[in-house]
GROMACS .gro file of C-alpha atoms in nm:
model
  489
    1UNK     CA    1   0.294   2.612   2.420
    2UNK     CA    2   0.294   2.273   2.310
    3UNK     CA    3   0.606   2.257   2.305
    4UNK     CA    4   0.583   1.840   2.081
    5UNK     CA    5   0.382   1.960   1.847
    6UNK     CA    6   0.674   2.232   1.728
    7UNK     CA    7   0.767   2.180   1.374
    8UNK     CA    8   1.201   2.226   1.324
    9UNK     CA    9   1.127   2.582   1.158
   10UNK     CA   10   0.892   2.665   1.433
   11UNK     CA   11   1.101   2.595   1.749
   12UNK     CA   12   1.382   2.713   1.497
   13UNK     CA   13   1.244   3.078   1.478
   14UNK     CA   14   1.124   2.982   1.847
   15UNK     CA   15   1.518   2.985   2.023
   16UNK     CA   16   1.599   3.258   1.785
   17UNK     CA   17   1.421   3.483   1.955
   18UNK     CA   18   1.570   3.375   2.275
   19UNK     CA   19   1.103   3.287   2.353
   20UNK     CA   20   1.261   2.932   2.376
   21UNK     CA   21   1.549   2.720   2.510
   22UNK     CA   22   1.716   2.407   2.327
   23UNK     CA   23   1.746   2.236   2.677
   24UNK     CA   24   1.381   2.313   2.702
   25UNK     CA   25   1.284   2.148   2.380
   26UNK     CA   26   1.460   1.827   2.508
   27UNK     CA   27   1.291   1.789   2.793
   28UNK     CA   28   0.909   1.822   2.664
   29UNK     CA   29   0.981   1.517   2.452
   30UNK     CA   30   1.139   1.301   2.700
   31UNK     CA   31   0.822   1.428   2.952
   32UNK     CA   32   0.663   1.281   2.611
   33UNK     CA   33   0.833   0.929   2.581
   34UNK     CA   34   0.829   0.868   2.935
   35UNK     CA   35   0.471   0.912   2.981
   36UNK     CA   36   0.401   0.700   2.652
   37UNK     CA   37   0.625   0.442   2.834
   38UNK     CA   38   0.406   0.398   3.136
   39UNK     CA   39   0.124   0.385   2.849
   40UNK     CA   40  -0.132   0.092   2.830
   41UNK     CA   41  -0.012   0.059   2.462
   42UNK     CA   42   0.277   0.241   2.425
   43UNK     CA   43   0.391   0.305   2.081
   44UNK     CA   44   0.757   0.147   2.159
   45UNK     CA   45   0.902   0.420   1.881
   46UNK     CA   46   1.247   0.477   2.050
   47UNK     CA   47   1.476   0.126   2.164
   48UNK     CA   48   1.703   0.398   2.310
   49UNK     CA   49   1.658   0.707   2.448
   50UNK     CA   50   2.029   0.832   2.482
   51UNK     CA   51   2.092   0.943   2.840
   52UNK     CA   52   2.350   1.296   2.750
   53UNK     CA   53   2.021   1.395   2.492
   54UNK     CA   54   2.015   1.695   2.735
   55UNK     CA   55   2.369   1.705   2.805
   56UNK     CA   56   2.373   1.755   2.405
   57UNK     CA   57   2.063   2.047   2.419
   58UNK     CA   58   2.284   2.295   2.675
   59UNK     CA   59   2.585   2.279   2.471
   60UNK     CA   60   2.359   2.413   2.163
   61UNK     CA   61   2.200   2.655   2.441
   62UNK     CA   62   2.594   2.776   2.538
   63UNK     CA   63   2.656   2.837   2.214
   64UNK     CA   64   2.365   2.967   2.032
   65UNK     CA   65   2.435   3.229   2.279
   66UNK     CA   66   2.793   3.278   2.195
   67UNK     CA   67   2.668   3.360   1.816
   68UNK     CA   68   2.631   3.065   1.636
   69UNK     CA   69   2.397   3.024   1.406
   70UNK     CA   70   2.449   2.672   1.245
   71UNK     CA   71   2.133   2.586   1.033
   72UNK     CA   72   2.011   2.327   1.330
   73UNK     CA   73   2.182   2.523   1.650
   74UNK     CA   74   1.908   2.390   1.938
   75UNK     CA   75   1.658   2.093   1.705
   76UNK     CA   76   1.628   1.701   1.866
   77UNK     CA   77   1.586   1.441   1.564
   78UNK     CA   78   1.575   1.042   1.613
   79UNK     CA   79   1.816   0.856   1.453
   80UNK     CA   80   1.709   0.489   1.293
   81UNK     CA   81   1.843   0.240   1.444
   82UNK     CA   82   2.054   0.078   1.116
   83UNK     CA   83   2.221   0.495   1.081
   84UNK     CA   84   2.579   0.456   1.254
   85UNK     CA   85   2.617   0.702   1.607
   86UNK     CA   86   2.929   0.716   1.716
   87UNK     CA   87   2.962   0.579   2.042
   88UNK     CA   88   2.635   0.436   2.077
   89UNK     CA   89   2.442   0.092   2.008
   90UNK     CA   90   2.379  -0.019   1.618
   91UNK     CA   91   2.104  -0.331   1.625
   92UNK     CA   92   1.966  -0.277   1.348
   93UNK     CA   93   1.708  -0.423   1.503
   94UNK     CA   94   1.802  -0.714   1.514
   95UNK     CA   95   1.998  -1.051   1.871
   96UNK     CA   96   2.276  -1.079   1.608
   97UNK     CA   97   2.405  -0.766   1.687
   98UNK     CA   98   2.327  -0.732   2.019
   99UNK     CA   99   2.631  -0.544   2.145
  100UNK     CA  100   2.765  -0.356   1.854
  101UNK     CA  101   2.812   0.024   1.918
  102UNK     CA  102   2.880   0.213   1.641
  103UNK     CA  103   3.250   0.326   1.632
  104UNK     CA  104   3.204   0.649   1.402
  105UNK     CA  105   2.918   0.848   1.281
  106UNK     CA  106   2.705   0.774   0.915
  107UNK     CA  107   2.819   1.101   0.707
  108UNK     CA  108   2.385   1.252   0.740
  109UNK     CA  109   2.418   1.198   1.116
  110UNK     CA  110   2.812   1.387   1.144
  111UNK     CA  111   2.603   1.661   0.860
  112UNK     CA  112   2.378   1.729   1.115
  113UNK     CA  113   2.548   1.684   1.460
  114UNK     CA  114   2.779   2.027   1.232
  115UNK     CA  115   2.453   2.213   1.187
  116UNK     CA  116   2.404   2.173   1.519
  117UNK     CA  117   2.114   1.942   1.583
  118UNK     CA  118   2.027   1.684   1.875
  119UNK     CA  119   1.977   1.365   1.852
  120UNK     CA  120   1.734   1.267   2.132
  121UNK     CA  121   1.753   0.801   2.089
  122UNK     CA  122   1.747   0.557   1.851
  123UNK     CA  123   1.465   0.430   1.721
  124UNK     CA  124   1.210   0.088   1.677
  125UNK     CA  125   1.256  -0.108   1.244
  126UNK     CA  126   1.206  -0.453   1.119
  127UNK     CA  127   1.509  -0.633   1.094
  128UNK     CA  128   1.764  -0.522   0.892
  129UNK     CA  129   1.469  -0.260   0.784
  130UNK     CA  130   1.298  -0.642   0.607
  131UNK     CA  131   0.982  -0.605   0.685
  132UNK     CA  132   0.653  -0.352   0.609
  133UNK     CA  133   0.517  -0.347   0.985
  134UNK     CA  134   0.780  -0.296   1.201
  135UNK     CA  135   0.683  -0.619   1.367
  136UNK     CA  136   0.983  -0.820   1.241
  137UNK     CA  137   1.186  -0.611   1.525
  138UNK     CA  138   1.349  -0.784   1.821
  139UNK     CA  139   1.328  -0.600   2.053
  140UNK     CA  140   0.886  -0.663   1.926
  141UNK     CA  141   0.649  -0.395   1.741
  142UNK     CA  142   0.597  -0.034   1.723
  143UNK     CA  143   0.227   0.099   1.709
  144UNK     CA  144   0.066   0.373   1.553
  145UNK     CA  145  -0.020   0.667   1.680
  146UNK     CA  146  -0.374   0.694   1.573
  147UNK     CA  147  -0.447   0.369   1.708
  148UNK     CA  148  -0.221   0.180   1.886
  149UNK     CA  149  -0.335  -0.126   1.811
  150UNK     CA  150  -0.255  -0.119   1.389
  151UNK     CA  151   0.109  -0.094   1.273
  152UNK     CA  152   0.353   0.258   1.228
  153UNK     CA  153   0.446   0.067   0.875
  154UNK     CA  154   0.864   0.018   0.863
  155UNK     CA  155   1.081  -0.068   0.795
  156UNK     CA  156   1.098   0.248   0.981
  157UNK     CA  157   0.762   0.187   1.221
  158UNK     CA  158   0.946   0.314   1.471
  159UNK     CA  159   1.114   0.654   1.365
  160UNK     CA  160   0.756   0.751   1.310
  161UNK     CA  161   0.604   0.708   1.543
  162UNK     CA  162   0.798   0.961   1.765
  163UNK     CA  163   0.734   1.219   1.436
  164UNK     CA  164   0.337   1.162   1.425
  165UNK     CA  165   0.398   1.091   1.839
  166UNK     CA  166   0.468   1.425   1.940
  167UNK     CA  167   0.863   1.208   2.071
  168UNK     CA  168   1.074   1.406   1.843
  169UNK     CA  169   0.988   1.685   1.582
  170UNK     CA  170   1.228   1.480   1.327
  171UNK     CA  171   1.392   1.097   1.188
  172UNK     CA  172   1.611   0.963   1.033
  173UNK     CA  173   1.482   0.641   0.818
  174UNK     CA  174   1.613   0.430   0.605
  175UNK     CA  175   1.416   0.310   0.187
  176UNK     CA  176   1.507   0.028  -0.013
  177UNK     CA  177   1.086  -0.016  -0.122
  178UNK     CA  178   0.968   0.206   0.059
  179UNK     CA  179   0.984   0.244   0.421
  180UNK     CA  180   0.974   0.543   0.472
  181UNK     CA  181   0.710   0.671   0.335
  182UNK     CA  182   0.502   0.346   0.424
  183UNK     CA  183   0.539   0.485   0.722
  184UNK     CA  184   0.526   0.813   0.667
  185UNK     CA  185   0.087   0.736   0.475
  186UNK     CA  186   0.034   0.505   0.795
  187UNK     CA  187   0.136   0.703   1.049
  188UNK     CA  188   0.007   1.060   0.926
  189UNK     CA  189   0.316   1.250   0.848
  190UNK     CA  190   0.583   1.349   0.553
  191UNK     CA  191   0.767   1.152   0.473
  192UNK     CA  192   1.086   1.249   0.173
  193UNK     CA  193   1.259   0.917  -0.006
  194UNK     CA  194   1.503   1.144  -0.243
  195UNK     CA  195   1.702   1.022  -0.491
  196UNK     CA  196   1.969   0.842  -0.489
  197UNK     CA  197   2.297   0.966  -0.380
  198UNK     CA  198   2.133   1.284  -0.260
  199UNK     CA  199   2.199   1.217   0.118
  200UNK     CA  200   2.574   1.023   0.169
  201UNK     CA  201   2.527   0.628   0.284
  202UNK     CA  202   2.841   0.572   0.462
  203UNK     CA  203   2.802   0.420   0.837
  204UNK     CA  204   2.426   0.305   0.665
  205UNK     CA  205   2.415  -0.060   0.721
  206UNK     CA  206   2.361  -0.242   0.415
  207UNK     CA  207   2.073  -0.402   0.279
  208UNK     CA  208   2.030  -0.342  -0.041
  209UNK     CA  209   2.267  -0.115  -0.218
  210UNK     CA  210   2.149   0.021  -0.525
  211UNK     CA  211   1.797   0.030  -0.389
  212UNK     CA  212   1.903   0.170  -0.041
  213UNK     CA  213   1.817   0.502   0.066
  214UNK     CA  214   1.820   0.752   0.301
  215UNK     CA  215   1.463   0.865   0.449
  216UNK     CA  216   1.329   1.219   0.631
  217UNK     CA  217   1.074   1.121   0.825
  218UNK     CA  218   0.937   1.482   0.922
  219UNK     CA  219   0.566   1.717   1.034
  220UNK     CA  220   0.614   1.971   0.685
  221UNK     CA  221   0.832   2.060   0.358
  222UNK     CA  222   0.972   2.264   0.516
  223UNK     CA  223   1.083   2.040   0.719
  224UNK     CA  224   1.233   1.851   0.530
  225UNK     CA  225   1.384   2.050   0.318
  226UNK     CA  226   1.578   2.189   0.612
  227UNK     CA  227   1.781   1.840   0.633
  228UNK     CA  228   1.772   1.761   0.289
  229UNK     CA  229   2.002   2.047   0.301
  230UNK     CA  230   2.261   1.955   0.518
  231UNK     CA  231   2.255   1.620   0.523
  232UNK     CA  232   2.294   1.656   0.087
  233UNK     CA  233   2.628   1.656  -0.121
  234UNK     CA  234   2.903   1.497  -0.261
  235UNK     CA  235   3.107   1.252   0.053
  236UNK     CA  236   3.468   1.094  -0.074
  237UNK     CA  237   3.276   0.729   0.119
  238UNK     CA  238   2.972   0.681  -0.077
  239UNK     CA  239   3.117   0.676  -0.424
  240UNK     CA  240   2.769   0.739  -0.575
  241UNK     CA  241   2.660   1.063  -0.404
  242UNK     CA  242   2.583   1.347  -0.577
  243UNK     CA  243   2.734   1.736  -0.553
  244UNK     CA  244   2.368   1.852  -0.566
  245UNK     CA  245   2.296   2.258  -0.499
  246UNK     CA  246   2.017   2.289  -0.276
  247UNK     CA  247   2.021   2.644  -0.207
  248UNK     CA  248   1.699   2.673  -0.268
  249UNK     CA  249   1.548   2.370   0.019
  250UNK     CA  250   1.658   2.631   0.303
  251UNK     CA  251   1.374   2.910   0.201
  252UNK     CA  252   1.070   2.702   0.019
  253UNK     CA  253   0.901   2.834  -0.145
  254UNK     CA  254   0.513   2.719  -0.296
  255UNK     CA  255   0.489   2.617  -0.674
  256UNK     CA  256   0.307   2.763  -0.900
  257UNK     CA  257   0.097   2.473  -0.984
  258UNK     CA  258  -0.097   2.624  -1.289
  259UNK     CA  259   0.022   2.449  -1.594
  260UNK     CA  260   0.189   2.200  -1.461
  261UNK     CA  261   0.222   1.882  -1.598
  262UNK     CA  262   0.171   1.579  -1.388
  263UNK     CA  263   0.155   1.162  -1.520
  264UNK     CA  264  -0.099   0.918  -1.390
  265UNK     CA  265  -0.019   0.626  -1.440
  266UNK     CA  266  -0.333   0.421  -1.591
  267UNK     CA  267  -0.149   0.073  -1.397
  268UNK     CA  268  -0.128   0.205  -1.087
  269UNK     CA  269  -0.416   0.449  -1.055
  270UNK     CA  270  -0.723   0.306  -1.237
  271UNK     CA  271  -0.818   0.155  -0.879
  272UNK     CA  272  -0.716  -0.231  -0.905
  273UNK     CA  273  -0.572  -0.329  -0.519
  274UNK     CA  274  -0.694  -0.090  -0.386
  275UNK     CA  275  -0.919   0.024  -0.121
  276UNK     CA  276  -1.232   0.247  -0.225
  277UNK     CA  277  -1.176   0.501   0.046
  278UNK     CA  278  -0.794   0.540  -0.069
  279UNK     CA  279  -0.879   0.554  -0.459
  280UNK     CA  280  -1.100   0.809  -0.284
  281UNK     CA  281  -0.875   0.971  -0.150
  282UNK     CA  282  -0.671   1.003  -0.443
  283UNK     CA  283  -0.963   1.114  -0.655
  284UNK     CA  284  -1.046   1.410  -0.463
  285UNK     CA  285  -0.702   1.485  -0.399
  286UNK     CA  286  -0.623   1.447  -0.825
  287UNK     CA  287  -0.861   1.764  -0.830
  288UNK     CA  288  -0.720   1.933  -0.600
  289UNK     CA  289  -0.436   1.992  -0.781
  290UNK     CA  290  -0.668   2.136  -1.145
  291UNK     CA  291  -0.826   2.368  -0.948
  292UNK     CA  292  -0.464   2.496  -0.854
  293UNK     CA  293  -0.406   2.469  -1.315
  294UNK     CA  294  -0.246   2.151  -1.291
  295UNK     CA  295  -0.281   1.989  -1.564
  296UNK     CA  296  -0.323   1.625  -1.468
  297UNK     CA  297  -0.310   1.306  -1.750
  298UNK     CA  298  -0.361   0.928  -1.818
  299UNK     CA  299   0.036   0.722  -1.925
  300UNK     CA  300   0.068   0.455  -1.928
  301UNK     CA  301   0.436   0.246  -1.829
  302UNK     CA  302   0.283  -0.083  -1.868
  303UNK     CA  303   0.656  -0.266  -1.735
  304UNK     CA  304   0.571  -0.159  -1.391
  305UNK     CA  305   0.318  -0.406  -1.355
  306UNK     CA  306   0.667  -0.595  -1.266
  307UNK     CA  307   0.799  -0.328  -1.026
  308UNK     CA  308   0.700  -0.516  -0.672
  309UNK     CA  309   0.908  -0.868  -0.826
  310UNK     CA  310   1.183  -0.712  -1.017
  311UNK     CA  311   1.208  -0.529  -0.707
  312UNK     CA  312   1.170  -0.820  -0.475
  313UNK     CA  313   1.451  -1.069  -0.672
  314UNK     CA  314   1.737  -0.725  -0.650
  315UNK     CA  315   1.698  -0.692  -0.320
  316UNK     CA  316   1.678  -1.038  -0.170
  317UNK     CA  317   1.990  -1.064  -0.326
  318UNK     CA  318   2.158  -0.820  -0.217
  319UNK     CA  319   2.026  -0.886   0.099
  320UNK     CA  320   2.204  -1.255   0.067
  321UNK     CA  321   2.528  -1.100   0.002
  322UNK     CA  322   2.529  -0.795   0.257
  323UNK     CA  323   2.394  -1.003   0.548
  324UNK     CA  324   2.716  -1.300   0.436
  325UNK     CA  325   2.946  -1.060   0.695
  326UNK     CA  326   2.730  -1.110   0.945
  327UNK     CA  327   2.951  -1.445   1.104
  328UNK     CA  328   2.956  -1.415   1.484
  329UNK     CA  329   3.355  -1.333   1.461
  330UNK     CA  330   3.430  -0.953   1.337
  331UNK     CA  331   3.102  -0.764   1.591
  332UNK     CA  332   2.843  -0.818   1.723
  333UNK     CA  333   2.631  -1.183   1.882
  334UNK     CA  334   2.848  -1.512   1.825
  335UNK     CA  335   2.765  -1.875   1.875
  336UNK     CA  336   3.064  -2.099   1.938
  337UNK     CA  337   3.002  -2.437   1.954
  338UNK     CA  338   3.325  -2.505   1.953
  339UNK     CA  339   3.252  -2.791   1.625
  340UNK     CA  340   3.454  -2.566   1.379
  341UNK     CA  341   3.371  -2.307   1.189
  342UNK     CA  342   3.097  -2.398   0.982
  343UNK     CA  343   2.933  -2.469   1.342
  344UNK     CA  344   2.981  -2.062   1.468
  345UNK     CA  345   2.876  -1.949   1.130
  346UNK     CA  346   2.568  -2.226   1.147
  347UNK     CA  347   2.522  -2.204   1.500
  348UNK     CA  348   2.574  -1.829   1.550
  349UNK     CA  349   2.277  -1.689   1.298
  350UNK     CA  350   2.033  -1.941   1.340
  351UNK     CA  351   1.990  -1.802   1.663
  352UNK     CA  352   2.054  -1.399   1.534
  353UNK     CA  353   1.869  -1.439   1.229
  354UNK     CA  354   1.472  -1.360   1.253
  355UNK     CA  355   1.246  -1.539   1.061
  356UNK     CA  356   1.185  -1.303   0.767
  357UNK     CA  357   1.618  -1.214   0.747
  358UNK     CA  358   1.664  -1.605   0.688
  359UNK     CA  359   1.335  -1.570   0.476
  360UNK     CA  360   1.558  -1.366   0.217
  361UNK     CA  361   1.861  -1.522   0.270
  362UNK     CA  362   1.733  -1.810   0.175
  363UNK     CA  363   1.512  -1.685  -0.128
  364UNK     CA  364   1.853  -1.466  -0.168
  365UNK     CA  365   2.026  -1.705  -0.243
  366UNK     CA  366   1.861  -1.927  -0.469
  367UNK     CA  367   1.791  -1.642  -0.670
  368UNK     CA  368   2.173  -1.631  -0.706
  369UNK     CA  369   2.257  -2.009  -0.672
  370UNK     CA  370   2.444  -2.240  -0.988
  371UNK     CA  371   2.072  -2.316  -1.039
  372UNK     CA  372   1.986  -2.017  -1.238
  373UNK     CA  373   2.314  -1.943  -1.318
  374UNK     CA  374   2.253  -1.544  -1.225
  375UNK     CA  375   1.998  -1.534  -1.398
  376UNK     CA  376   1.708  -1.430  -1.302
  377UNK     CA  377   1.867  -1.181  -1.161
  378UNK     CA  378   1.995  -0.980  -1.433
  379UNK     CA  379   1.699  -1.101  -1.592
  380UNK     CA  380   1.571  -0.825  -1.280
  381UNK     CA  381   1.799  -0.613  -1.377
  382UNK     CA  382   1.766  -0.477  -1.757
  383UNK     CA  383   1.368  -0.524  -1.567
  384UNK     CA  384   1.479  -0.263  -1.366
  385UNK     CA  385   1.652  -0.023  -1.675
  386UNK     CA  386   1.310  -0.027  -1.814
  387UNK     CA  387   1.176   0.083  -1.570
  388UNK     CA  388   1.459   0.349  -1.514
  389UNK     CA  389   1.364   0.434  -1.867
  390UNK     CA  390   1.044   0.493  -1.949
  391UNK     CA  391   0.990   0.661  -1.591
  392UNK     CA  392   1.219   0.866  -1.765
  393UNK     CA  393   1.038   0.922  -2.076
  394UNK     CA  394   0.791   1.042  -1.846
  395UNK     CA  395   0.997   1.306  -1.738
  396UNK     CA  396   1.088   1.395  -2.091
  397UNK     CA  397   0.739   1.506  -2.103
  398UNK     CA  398   0.594   1.550  -1.734
  399UNK     CA  399   0.736   1.764  -1.438
  400UNK     CA  400   0.506   1.533  -1.144
  401UNK     CA  401   0.395   1.097  -1.152
  402UNK     CA  402   0.090   1.176  -0.888
  403UNK     CA  403   0.016   0.821  -0.762
  404UNK     CA  404  -0.131   0.667  -0.399
  405UNK     CA  405   0.193   0.622  -0.134
  406UNK     CA  406   0.006   0.296  -0.004
  407UNK     CA  407  -0.273   0.030  -0.188
  408UNK     CA  408  -0.410   0.052   0.180
  409UNK     CA  409  -0.435   0.222   0.515
  410UNK     CA  410  -0.281   0.132   0.778
  411UNK     CA  411  -0.323  -0.294   0.876
  412UNK     CA  412  -0.416  -0.424   1.237
  413UNK     CA  413  -0.073  -0.585   1.410
  414UNK     CA  414  -0.079  -0.928   1.356
  415UNK     CA  415  -0.221  -0.978   1.056
  416UNK     CA  416  -0.031  -1.026   0.781
  417UNK     CA  417   0.279  -1.134   0.975
  418UNK     CA  418   0.254  -1.452   0.951
  419UNK     CA  419   0.143  -1.412   0.529
  420UNK     CA  420   0.492  -1.278   0.343
  421UNK     CA  421   0.256  -1.237   0.013
  422UNK     CA  422   0.030  -0.998   0.185
  423UNK     CA  423   0.317  -0.806   0.322
  424UNK     CA  424   0.549  -0.723   0.079
  425UNK     CA  425   0.221  -0.627  -0.182
  426UNK     CA  426   0.173  -0.364   0.073
  427UNK     CA  427   0.516  -0.179  -0.136
  428UNK     CA  428   0.312  -0.205  -0.522
  429UNK     CA  429   0.323   0.170  -0.603
  430UNK     CA  430   0.608   0.240  -0.384
  431UNK     CA  431   0.874   0.048  -0.508
  432UNK     CA  432   0.955   0.147  -0.887
  433UNK     CA  433   1.105   0.479  -0.743
  434UNK     CA  434   1.335   0.276  -0.587
  435UNK     CA  435   1.409   0.075  -0.857
  436UNK     CA  436   1.382   0.419  -1.067
  437UNK     CA  437   1.619   0.631  -0.845
  438UNK     CA  438   1.416   0.911  -0.883
  439UNK     CA  439   1.245   1.118  -0.510
  440UNK     CA  440   0.892   1.062  -0.395
  441UNK     CA  441   0.708   1.190  -0.040
  442UNK     CA  442   0.438   1.073   0.131
  443UNK     CA  443   0.200   1.377   0.118
  444UNK     CA  444  -0.051   1.371   0.412
  445UNK     CA  445  -0.322   1.384   0.209
  446UNK     CA  446  -0.689   1.299   0.288
  447UNK     CA  447  -0.832   0.994   0.560
  448UNK     CA  448  -1.083   0.757   0.553
  449UNK     CA  449  -1.416   0.708   0.732
  450UNK     CA  450  -1.327   0.581   1.016
  451UNK     CA  451  -0.994   0.868   1.017
  452UNK     CA  452  -0.660   0.648   0.912
  453UNK     CA  453  -0.463   0.847   0.778
  454UNK     CA  454  -0.398   0.808   0.377
  455UNK     CA  455  -0.046   0.961   0.159
  456UNK     CA  456  -0.041   1.032  -0.161
  457UNK     CA  457   0.299   1.005  -0.403
  458UNK     CA  458   0.441   1.323  -0.540
  459UNK     CA  459   0.741   1.195  -0.752
  460UNK     CA  460   0.976   1.367  -0.931
  461UNK     CA  461   1.271   1.397  -1.203
  462UNK     CA  462   1.599   1.249  -1.116
  463UNK     CA  463   1.750   1.556  -0.840
  464UNK     CA  464   1.410   1.707  -0.888
  465UNK     CA  465   1.378   1.737  -0.501
  466UNK     CA  466   1.315   2.136  -0.469
  467UNK     CA  467   1.049   2.095  -0.655
  468UNK     CA  468   0.841   1.821  -0.496
  469UNK     CA  469   0.887   1.978  -0.221
  470UNK     CA  470   0.757   2.293  -0.299
  471UNK     CA  471   0.475   2.140  -0.471
  472UNK     CA  472   0.396   1.944  -0.116
  473UNK     CA  473   0.397   2.366  -0.023
  474UNK     CA  474   0.195   2.519  -0.206
  475UNK     CA  475  -0.107   2.198  -0.055
  476UNK     CA  476   0.024   2.406   0.306
  477UNK     CA  477   0.001   2.703   0.107
  478UNK     CA  478  -0.392   2.630   0.039
  479UNK     CA  479  -0.418   2.543   0.418
  480UNK     CA  480  -0.344   2.135   0.358
  481UNK     CA  481  -0.687   2.065   0.275
  482UNK     CA  482  -0.870   1.689   0.413
  483UNK     CA  483  -0.995   1.503   0.166
  484UNK     CA  484  -1.116   1.182   0.322
  485UNK     CA  485  -1.292   0.886   0.129
  486UNK     CA  486  -1.660   0.986   0.200
  487UNK     CA  487  -1.625   1.306   0.149
  488UNK     CA  488  -1.388   1.691   0.266
  489UNK     CA  489  -1.329   1.745   0.570
   0.00000   0.00000   0.00000
């Protein structure tokens, strides 16, 4: 039995039948990780393997033997380096948080632990979640398990790499503008960005507070649904969290696609700016939905052409504000030249932040400066409100929106790291989801002729996660047809 290839749902079935123990599962993943560390080009998905993982697995086995039926009992997971795990380092991939240890659990972590899940380690990420390739991490880049010369995406690239690379059954990531779905697409796995408010943000280090959301990287729709059902719900420590009924997530059923109305935004699916092979995969995916009885129709949402610009104005403004707390006094790195507070502040941030974070802080502060009097940010918020309204109007007459996840497959490490604009355009098809606060699932529906994964997004109305996941389940039940850029394989 190849334990490392099992989904979380399959592990639970084997654990329940006594055919597998949690300790065996954790040991198998540790062996996979250790073997990879010795490889010529290691994935570098983990930046720390938790030394007490096996001990927690043994406790889960003992709890099962005593009759516990916690929903994720004994199933391991990985957690992104900006999500707090009490007693563990939480550095956001940055030098400025060297030595910082989380004093409490994030709500999502707390709920997974209460469900019996076992944390394996923390995963690599672009510094403070600012990037699309994991190359802006102070720990160095992660690699794509499909081709180790390519990026796994970002900023949750480490989480995607360990799931796709057989080092964890599922992992937590975070999203501000596509940082779960892009890595999922590049690595050939599932990436769920829930509706804003579905999951609590308490204990997650903020990037852009009105956009941030915890996401799930998994190997199946069932796994994403199961993990979501455990973590979702109202949290008194996060006023943006919502009380939801997620009972339908625990036993996910396929959705009959006959008559399901699917919208295709003309601004995104016309092929402009899209790799020809990605466009070919998307066309074949559309044809498959039609073969299942779905009704596809083009819709025009002109404001989507401003989505990337709007996103970066808002995200960078909020990032500049959120990152002002890292001052060398309260936690993390401290560089004090002994000349006063201003010098301490400048010295610490100059050494602690990497170039991409500095770039975004400077742009964000410029947007919020007296030169603009906040007008640029306010205008972006007005555009965002229009995007929210126009997307909601689409869902008034349609059930789902279908778009590619990325305009191109995974790119070579180093090819865009010095070209911020090219890197930002990786988010071309993802940012509108974050701005409109709706859920989206990247499904690995195809491959290029070179075998690189291509993801297709299923977007639903606000709090429509169950419909999105059930649609993906239908695709799985039909045999997971894989569409290639030059033919079906």
